[in-house]
mmCIF file of C-alpha atoms in Angstrom:
data_model
loop_
_atom_site.group_PDB
_atom_site.id
_atom_site.type_symbol
_atom_site.label_atom_id
_atom_site.label_comp_id
_atom_site.label_asym_id
_atom_site.label_seq_id
_atom_site.Cartn_x
_atom_site.Cartn_y
_atom_site.Cartn_z
ATOM 1 C CA UNK A 875 -13.330 -9.190 -16.419
ATOM 2 C CA UNK A 876 -10.531 -6.799 -15.458
ATOM 3 C CA UNK A 877 -8.887 -5.042 -18.423
ATOM 4 C CA UNK A 878 -5.353 -3.814 -17.673
ATOM 5 C CA UNK A 879 -3.336 -1.528 -19.926
ATOM 6 C CA UNK A 880 0.339 -0.656 -19.563
ATOM 7 C CA UNK A 881 2.638 1.149 -21.953
ATOM 8 C CA UNK A 882 5.691 -1.042 -21.376
ATOM 9 C CA UNK A 883 6.420 -4.706 -20.744
ATOM 10 C CA UNK A 884 8.513 -3.802 -17.693
ATOM 11 C CA UNK A 885 5.399 -2.139 -16.210
ATOM 12 C CA UNK A 886 3.293 -5.182 -17.076
ATOM 13 C CA UNK A 887 5.714 -7.859 -15.843
ATOM 14 C CA UNK A 888 4.853 -7.671 -12.098
ATOM 15 C CA UNK A 889 1.118 -7.644 -12.911
ATOM 16 C CA UNK A 890 1.526 -10.664 -15.196
ATOM 17 C CA UNK A 891 3.297 -12.484 -12.373
ATOM 18 C CA UNK A 892 0.744 -11.365 -9.756
ATOM 19 C CA UNK A 893 -2.179 -12.841 -11.702
ATOM 20 C CA UNK A 894 -0.133 -15.629 -13.354
ATOM 21 C CA UNK A 895 -1.265 -14.479 -16.791
ATOM 22 C CA UNK A 896 -0.356 -16.435 -19.909
ATOM 23 C CA UNK A 897 0.911 -15.025 -23.194
ATOM 24 C CA UNK A 898 -1.731 -15.401 -25.893
ATOM 25 C CA UNK A 899 -1.651 -14.494 -29.591
ATOM 26 C CA UNK A 900 -1.133 -10.801 -30.211
ATOM 27 C CA UNK A 901 -4.160 -8.607 -30.876
ATOM 28 C CA UNK A 902 -3.504 -6.375 -33.879
ATOM 29 C CA UNK A 903 0.207 -6.441 -33.078
ATOM 30 C CA UNK A 904 -0.205 -5.674 -29.359
ATOM 31 C CA UNK A 905 1.199 -8.132 -26.819
ATOM 32 C CA UNK A 906 -1.678 -9.757 -24.934
ATOM 33 C CA UNK A 907 -1.821 -11.768 -21.705
ATOM 34 C CA UNK A 908 -4.836 -13.347 -20.009
ATOM 35 C CA UNK A 909 -6.108 -15.968 -17.582
ATOM 36 C CA UNK A 910 -9.727 -15.765 -18.716
ATOM 37 C CA UNK A 911 -10.704 -13.361 -15.931
ATOM 38 C CA UNK A 912 -7.975 -10.739 -16.329
ATOM 39 C CA UNK A 913 -6.871 -9.338 -19.674
ATOM 40 C CA UNK A 914 -3.647 -7.334 -20.003
ATOM 41 C CA UNK A 915 -2.482 -5.555 -23.134
ATOM 42 C CA UNK A 916 0.762 -3.636 -23.667
ATOM 43 C CA UNK A 917 -0.020 -0.575 -25.759
ATOM 44 C CA UNK A 918 3.381 0.983 -26.328
ATOM 45 C CA UNK A 919 4.106 4.603 -25.442
ATOM 46 C CA UNK A 920 1.991 7.606 -26.376
ATOM 47 C CA UNK A 921 -1.684 8.480 -26.153
ATOM 48 C CA UNK A 922 -2.431 7.423 -29.733
ATOM 49 C CA UNK A 923 -0.927 3.965 -29.267
ATOM 50 C CA UNK A 924 -2.785 3.674 -25.963
ATOM 51 C CA UNK A 925 -6.118 4.550 -27.578
ATOM 52 C CA UNK A 926 -5.554 2.106 -30.436
ATOM 53 C CA UNK A 927 -4.576 -0.642 -27.993
ATOM 54 C CA UNK A 928 -7.649 -0.150 -25.817
ATOM 55 C CA UNK A 929 -9.901 -0.188 -28.875
ATOM 56 C CA UNK A 930 -8.208 -3.307 -30.261
ATOM 57 C CA UNK A 931 -8.662 -5.346 -27.077
ATOM 58 C CA UNK A 932 -12.176 -4.163 -26.264
ATOM 59 C CA UNK A 933 -13.346 -4.774 -29.825
ATOM 60 C CA UNK A 934 -12.236 -8.404 -29.602
ATOM 61 C CA UNK A 935 -13.234 -8.996 -25.970
ATOM 62 C CA UNK A 936 -16.259 -6.775 -25.386
ATOM 63 C CA UNK A 937 -16.575 -5.481 -21.793
ATOM 64 C CA UNK A 938 -19.835 -5.686 -19.872
ATOM 65 C CA UNK A 939 -21.197 -3.206 -17.286
ATOM 66 C CA UNK A 940 -19.599 -5.111 -14.412
ATOM 67 C CA UNK A 941 -16.081 -5.031 -15.861
ATOM 68 C CA UNK A 942 -13.199 -2.733 -14.927
ATOM 69 C CA UNK A 943 -10.443 -0.926 -16.828
ATOM 70 C CA UNK A 944 -7.120 -0.267 -15.097
ATOM 71 C CA UNK A 945 -4.275 1.810 -16.497
ATOM 72 C CA UNK A 946 -1.108 1.451 -14.440
ATOM 73 C CA UNK A 947 2.352 2.775 -15.166
ATOM 74 C CA UNK A 948 5.160 5.106 -14.214
ATOM 75 C CA UNK A 949 4.993 8.891 -14.226
ATOM 76 C CA UNK A 950 7.139 11.937 -13.589
ATOM 77 C CA UNK A 951 6.471 14.855 -11.290
ATOM 78 C CA UNK A 952 7.858 18.253 -10.435
ATOM 79 C CA UNK A 953 6.537 17.929 -6.895
ATOM 80 C CA UNK A 954 9.455 17.297 -4.506
ATOM 81 C CA UNK A 955 7.032 16.105 -1.815
ATOM 82 C CA UNK A 956 6.158 13.041 -3.910
ATOM 83 C CA UNK A 957 8.851 10.462 -3.346
ATOM 84 C CA UNK A 958 9.952 7.969 -5.963
ATOM 85 C CA UNK A 959 7.572 5.029 -5.752
ATOM 86 C CA UNK A 960 4.596 7.130 -4.613
ATOM 87 C CA UNK A 961 1.305 5.744 -5.933
ATOM 88 C CA UNK A 962 -1.268 8.198 -7.297
ATOM 89 C CA UNK A 963 -4.914 7.419 -8.091
ATOM 90 C CA UNK A 964 -5.850 9.947 -10.770
ATOM 91 C CA UNK A 965 -9.115 11.856 -10.338
ATOM 92 C CA UNK A 966 -8.401 14.133 -13.296
ATOM 93 C CA UNK A 967 -6.650 13.582 -16.619
ATOM 94 C CA UNK A 968 -5.522 16.528 -18.725
ATOM 95 C CA UNK A 969 -4.557 15.982 -22.364
ATOM 96 C CA UNK A 970 -1.873 18.601 -23.011
ATOM 97 C CA UNK A 971 -2.049 18.001 -26.760
ATOM 98 C CA UNK A 972 -5.791 18.598 -27.074
ATOM 99 C CA UNK A 973 -6.243 20.752 -23.937
ATOM 100 C CA UNK A 974 -9.092 18.552 -22.761
ATOM 101 C CA UNK A 975 -9.778 17.295 -19.252
ATOM 102 C CA UNK A 976 -11.356 13.990 -18.259
ATOM 103 C CA UNK A 977 -12.682 12.975 -14.851
ATOM 104 C CA UNK A 978 -12.811 9.347 -13.676
ATOM 105 C CA UNK A 979 -15.495 8.923 -11.006
ATOM 106 C CA UNK A 980 -14.163 8.425 -7.475
ATOM 107 C CA UNK A 981 -16.988 6.319 -6.026
ATOM 108 C CA UNK A 982 -15.103 3.818 -3.898
ATOM 109 C CA UNK A 983 -13.371 4.419 -0.580
ATOM 110 C CA UNK A 984 -9.595 4.176 -0.667
ATOM 111 C CA UNK A 985 -6.421 5.293 1.086
ATOM 112 C CA UNK A 986 -4.453 6.290 -2.023
ATOM 113 C CA UNK A 987 -3.133 9.760 -2.811
ATOM 114 C CA UNK A 988 -5.425 11.385 -5.384
ATOM 115 C CA UNK A 989 -4.059 13.693 -8.041
ATOM 116 C CA UNK A 990 -4.079 14.985 -11.597
ATOM 117 C CA UNK A 991 -2.145 13.349 -14.412
ATOM 118 C CA UNK A 992 -1.065 15.491 -17.346
ATOM 119 C CA UNK A 993 -0.702 13.456 -20.529
ATOM 120 C CA UNK A 994 1.994 14.966 -22.721
ATOM 121 C CA UNK A 995 2.836 14.046 -26.324
ATOM 122 C CA UNK A 996 6.544 14.186 -25.399
ATOM 123 C CA UNK A 997 8.514 13.175 -22.301
ATOM 124 C CA UNK A 998 8.389 15.963 -19.705
ATOM 125 C CA UNK A 999 11.619 17.198 -18.123
ATOM 126 C CA UNK A 1000 12.496 20.244 -16.080
ATOM 127 C CA UNK A 1001 13.071 22.096 -19.350
ATOM 128 C CA UNK A 1002 9.647 21.281 -20.784
ATOM 129 C CA UNK A 1003 7.112 24.097 -20.831
ATOM 130 C CA UNK A 1004 4.873 23.549 -17.828
ATOM 131 C CA UNK A 1005 1.152 23.434 -17.298
ATOM 132 C CA UNK A 1006 -0.070 25.515 -14.376
ATOM 133 C CA UNK A 1007 -3.796 24.850 -14.480
ATOM 134 C CA UNK A 1008 -3.811 22.637 -11.388
ATOM 135 C CA UNK A 1009 -2.624 23.019 -7.846
ATOM 136 C CA UNK A 1010 -1.929 20.107 -5.539
ATOM 137 C CA UNK A 1011 -0.717 16.678 -6.583
ATOM 138 C CA UNK A 1012 0.209 16.647 -10.274
ATOM 139 C CA UNK A 1013 2.124 14.035 -12.266
ATOM 140 C CA UNK A 1014 2.881 13.541 -15.958
ATOM 141 C CA UNK A 1015 2.641 10.586 -18.314
ATOM 142 C CA UNK A 1016 2.159 9.928 -22.029
ATOM 143 C CA UNK A 1017 -0.809 7.506 -22.153
ATOM 144 C CA UNK A 1018 -3.635 8.198 -19.672
ATOM 145 C CA UNK A 1019 -5.726 10.505 -21.867
ATOM 146 C CA UNK A 1020 -5.569 8.028 -24.750
ATOM 147 C CA UNK A 1021 -6.666 5.177 -22.496
ATOM 148 C CA UNK A 1022 -9.539 7.255 -21.096
ATOM 149 C CA UNK A 1023 -10.683 8.588 -24.474
ATOM 150 C CA UNK A 1024 -10.886 5.111 -26.021
ATOM 151 C CA UNK A 1025 -12.033 3.442 -22.808
ATOM 152 C CA UNK A 1026 -15.028 5.773 -22.522
ATOM 153 C CA UNK A 1027 -16.477 4.088 -25.615
ATOM 154 C CA UNK A 1028 -16.662 0.773 -23.728
ATOM 155 C CA UNK A 1029 -16.761 1.691 -20.017
ATOM 156 C CA UNK A 1030 -18.497 4.237 -17.817
ATOM 157 C CA UNK A 1031 -16.338 6.627 -15.826
ATOM 158 C CA UNK A 1032 -16.821 4.730 -12.548
ATOM 159 C CA UNK A 1033 -15.408 1.585 -14.190
ATOM 160 C CA UNK A 1034 -12.048 3.156 -15.111
ATOM 161 C CA UNK A 1035 -9.083 3.519 -12.746
ATOM 162 C CA UNK A 1036 -5.781 5.250 -13.453
ATOM 163 C CA UNK A 1037 -2.791 4.533 -11.224
ATOM 164 C CA UNK A 1038 0.514 6.311 -11.704
ATOM 165 C CA UNK A 1039 3.751 5.474 -9.894
ATOM 166 C CA UNK A 1040 6.314 8.252 -9.479
ATOM 167 C CA UNK A 1041 9.541 7.161 -11.161
ATOM 168 C CA UNK A 1042 11.389 10.454 -11.575
ATOM 169 C CA UNK A 1043 11.310 14.159 -10.827
ATOM 170 C CA UNK A 1044 11.578 15.268 -14.454
ATOM 171 C CA UNK A 1045 15.360 15.360 -14.466
ATOM 172 C CA UNK A 1046 15.556 13.665 -17.852
ATOM 173 C CA UNK A 1047 17.336 10.602 -16.477
ATOM 174 C CA UNK A 1048 16.751 7.266 -18.178
ATOM 175 C CA UNK A 1049 15.329 4.464 -16.071
ATOM 176 C CA UNK A 1050 16.305 0.837 -16.511
ATOM 177 C CA UNK A 1051 13.557 -1.667 -17.213
ATOM 178 C CA UNK A 1052 14.501 -3.410 -13.979
ATOM 179 C CA UNK A 1053 13.910 -0.240 -11.973
ATOM 180 C CA UNK A 1054 10.511 0.289 -13.619
ATOM 181 C CA UNK A 1055 9.495 -3.298 -12.806
ATOM 182 C CA UNK A 1056 10.685 -2.824 -9.229
ATOM 183 C CA UNK A 1057 8.534 0.302 -8.790
ATOM 184 C CA UNK A 1058 5.505 -1.392 -10.323
ATOM 185 C CA UNK A 1059 5.960 -4.577 -8.304
ATOM 186 C CA UNK A 1060 5.950 -2.626 -5.033
ATOM 187 C CA UNK A 1061 2.523 -1.221 -5.904
ATOM 188 C CA UNK A 1062 0.889 -4.182 -7.647
ATOM 189 C CA UNK A 1063 -0.565 -5.830 -4.535
ATOM 190 C CA UNK A 1064 -1.971 -2.568 -3.069
ATOM 191 C CA UNK A 1065 -3.629 -1.677 -6.382
ATOM 192 C CA UNK A 1066 -5.143 -5.033 -7.254
ATOM 193 C CA UNK A 1067 -5.898 -5.967 -3.668
ATOM 194 C CA UNK A 1068 -8.209 -2.939 -3.748
ATOM 195 C CA UNK A 1069 -9.455 -3.376 -7.328
ATOM 196 C CA UNK A 1070 -10.457 -7.043 -7.107
ATOM 197 C CA UNK A 1071 -13.225 -6.601 -4.475
ATOM 198 C CA UNK A 1072 -14.581 -3.609 -6.405
ATOM 199 C CA UNK A 1073 -14.758 -5.778 -9.501
ATOM 200 C CA UNK A 1074 -16.617 -8.385 -7.458
ATOM 201 C CA UNK A 1075 -19.055 -5.739 -6.243
ATOM 202 C CA UNK A 1076 -19.753 -4.476 -9.762
ATOM 203 C CA UNK A 1077 -20.176 -8.037 -11.019
ATOM 204 C CA UNK A 1078 -22.554 -8.739 -8.132
ATOM 205 C CA UNK A 1079 -24.697 -5.757 -9.058
ATOM 206 C CA UNK A 1080 -25.026 -7.125 -12.575
ATOM 207 C CA UNK A 1081 -25.748 -10.698 -11.484
ATOM 208 C CA UNK A 1082 -28.320 -9.928 -8.803
ATOM 209 C CA UNK A 1083 -30.739 -8.152 -11.168
ATOM 210 C CA UNK A 1084 -32.928 -9.850 -13.764
ATOM 211 C CA UNK A 1085 -32.938 -8.530 -17.335
ATOM 212 C CA UNK A 1086 -36.321 -6.919 -16.659
ATOM 213 C CA UNK A 1087 -34.970 -5.182 -13.551
ATOM 214 C CA UNK A 1088 -31.850 -3.974 -15.381
ATOM 215 C CA UNK A 1089 -34.048 -2.484 -18.103
ATOM 216 C CA UNK A 1090 -36.233 -0.741 -15.517
ATOM 217 C CA UNK A 1091 -33.205 0.674 -13.691
ATOM 218 C CA UNK A 1092 -31.801 2.011 -16.954
ATOM 219 C CA UNK A 1093 -35.170 3.563 -17.826
ATOM 220 C CA UNK A 1094 -35.463 5.125 -14.370
ATOM 221 C CA UNK A 1095 -31.907 6.509 -14.506
ATOM 222 C CA UNK A 1096 -32.692 8.224 -17.791
ATOM 223 C CA UNK A 1097 -36.014 9.608 -16.529
ATOM 224 C CA UNK A 1098 -34.399 11.007 -13.364
ATOM 225 C CA UNK A 1099 -31.348 12.332 -15.246
ATOM 226 C CA UNK A 1100 -29.099 10.597 -12.717
ATOM 227 C CA UNK A 1101 -25.356 11.163 -12.679
ATOM 228 C CA UNK A 1102 -23.073 8.121 -12.768
ATOM 229 C CA UNK A 1103 -22.584 8.471 -9.008
ATOM 230 C CA UNK A 1104 -26.341 8.471 -8.400
ATOM 231 C CA UNK A 1105 -26.815 5.515 -10.756
ATOM 232 C CA UNK A 1106 -24.373 3.620 -8.561
ATOM 233 C CA UNK A 1107 -26.379 4.662 -5.479
ATOM 234 C CA UNK A 1108 -29.597 3.537 -7.176
ATOM 235 C CA UNK A 1109 -28.083 0.115 -7.841
ATOM 236 C CA UNK A 1110 -27.040 -0.151 -4.202
ATOM 237 C CA UNK A 1111 -30.535 0.772 -2.962
ATOM 238 C CA UNK A 1112 -32.255 -1.722 -5.230
ATOM 239 C CA UNK A 1113 -29.743 -4.476 -4.549
ATOM 240 C CA UNK A 1114 -30.390 -4.011 -0.809
ATOM 241 C CA UNK A 1115 -34.147 -4.089 -1.412
ATOM 242 C CA UNK A 1116 -33.983 -7.225 -3.542
ATOM 243 C CA UNK A 1117 -31.715 -9.044 -1.097
ATOM 244 C CA UNK A 1118 -34.090 -8.297 1.767
ATOM 245 C CA UNK A 1119 -37.528 -8.338 0.136
ATOM 246 C CA UNK A 1120 -37.178 -10.071 -3.239
ATOM 247 C CA UNK A 1121 -37.970 -8.806 -6.748
ATOM 248 C CA UNK A 1122 -38.916 -5.166 -7.202
ATOM 249 C CA UNK A 1123 -39.986 -4.826 -10.848
ATOM 250 C CA UNK A 1124 -43.727 -4.418 -10.185
ATOM 251 C CA UNK A 1125 -43.183 -2.058 -7.265
ATOM 252 C CA UNK A 1126 -40.760 0.066 -9.296
ATOM 253 C CA UNK A 1127 -43.238 0.274 -12.181
ATOM 254 C CA UNK A 1128 -45.838 1.524 -9.694
ATOM 255 C CA UNK A 1129 -43.422 4.187 -8.467
ATOM 256 C CA UNK A 1130 -42.757 5.354 -12.025
ATOM 257 C CA UNK A 1131 -46.484 5.413 -12.876
ATOM 258 C CA UNK A 1132 -47.702 7.019 -9.633
ATOM 259 C CA UNK A 1133 -44.884 9.386 -8.686
ATOM 260 C CA UNK A 1134 -42.761 10.108 -11.722
ATOM 261 C CA UNK A 1135 -45.180 9.847 -14.661
ATOM 262 C CA UNK A 1136 -42.864 11.750 -17.039
ATOM 263 C CA UNK A 1137 -39.104 12.378 -17.365
ATOM 264 C CA UNK A 1138 -37.595 15.048 -15.128
ATOM 265 C CA UNK A 1139 -36.599 18.318 -16.755
ATOM 266 C CA UNK A 1140 -33.581 18.979 -14.519
ATOM 267 C CA UNK A 1141 -31.096 16.998 -12.432
ATOM 268 C CA UNK A 1142 -32.311 18.779 -9.283
ATOM 269 C CA UNK A 1143 -35.840 17.563 -9.957
ATOM 270 C CA UNK A 1144 -34.458 14.076 -10.466
ATOM 271 C CA UNK A 1145 -32.657 14.223 -7.107
ATOM 272 C CA UNK A 1146 -35.959 14.958 -5.324
ATOM 273 C CA UNK A 1147 -37.624 11.914 -6.864
ATOM 274 C CA UNK A 1148 -34.544 9.823 -6.116
ATOM 275 C CA UNK A 1149 -34.835 10.688 -2.411
ATOM 276 C CA UNK A 1150 -38.508 9.679 -2.496
ATOM 277 C CA UNK A 1151 -37.549 6.386 -4.107
ATOM 278 C CA UNK A 1152 -34.848 5.784 -1.496
ATOM 279 C CA UNK A 1153 -37.394 6.276 1.328
ATOM 280 C CA UNK A 1154 -39.812 3.851 -0.298
ATOM 281 C CA UNK A 1155 -37.371 1.058 -1.086
ATOM 282 C CA UNK A 1156 -34.945 1.067 1.858
#
């Protein structure tokens, strides 16, 4: 399942048309669209509304480890090099209200511009007090931190993707809903043409392993103190092994009993064992 969250209907409209989603009964007052494989919920503006919306949908339709969360919407920027319509894949989210930073995992190859999104409790204009903690590509919105904060309860960081489309250069101008839909429509196919195969890959990882193998992989990840990135690499190694040689549960138990024996004390120690495992199973 792909879970999509937008703040506004005009942001959602091109996505609804792209997937041919149908309007279903509201969820706790939030407008909801779905085709059974893609869920889209319109949260309204602001980080709090975004967090409540994410929680509402995911509490009713519980995600699984192969599912994906996508937050897509417009943003502002003070960077004159970013043209209107530029698409940013956010590798860092800064909550300006709470002064907290969040980091979605960038595991998958892409050709998008990466940058930081600053989530502000109020619309940012040229007169708004700035945040100077980041250099490089920086944009502003009002929802991303709320989506991430609530999403992290249901998804791991490599399952969440934040796309922001530059709509203004913080001049304070009001945008028509038609203009917002136009900007989103131009980026809908690039975003979801990239997202859909990733979703298929994550679903494939879940489907290829038996329940016993999933349990062993979880146990091994905890014992090796693997990061999310390394957990993804572990899944890739074992999926390759199973595709080529068949089930691996007994062999993995032998590795744990003979080589590992007890949980690693540090991540560096875990990396050493992970390299040994890679040599044995690839």
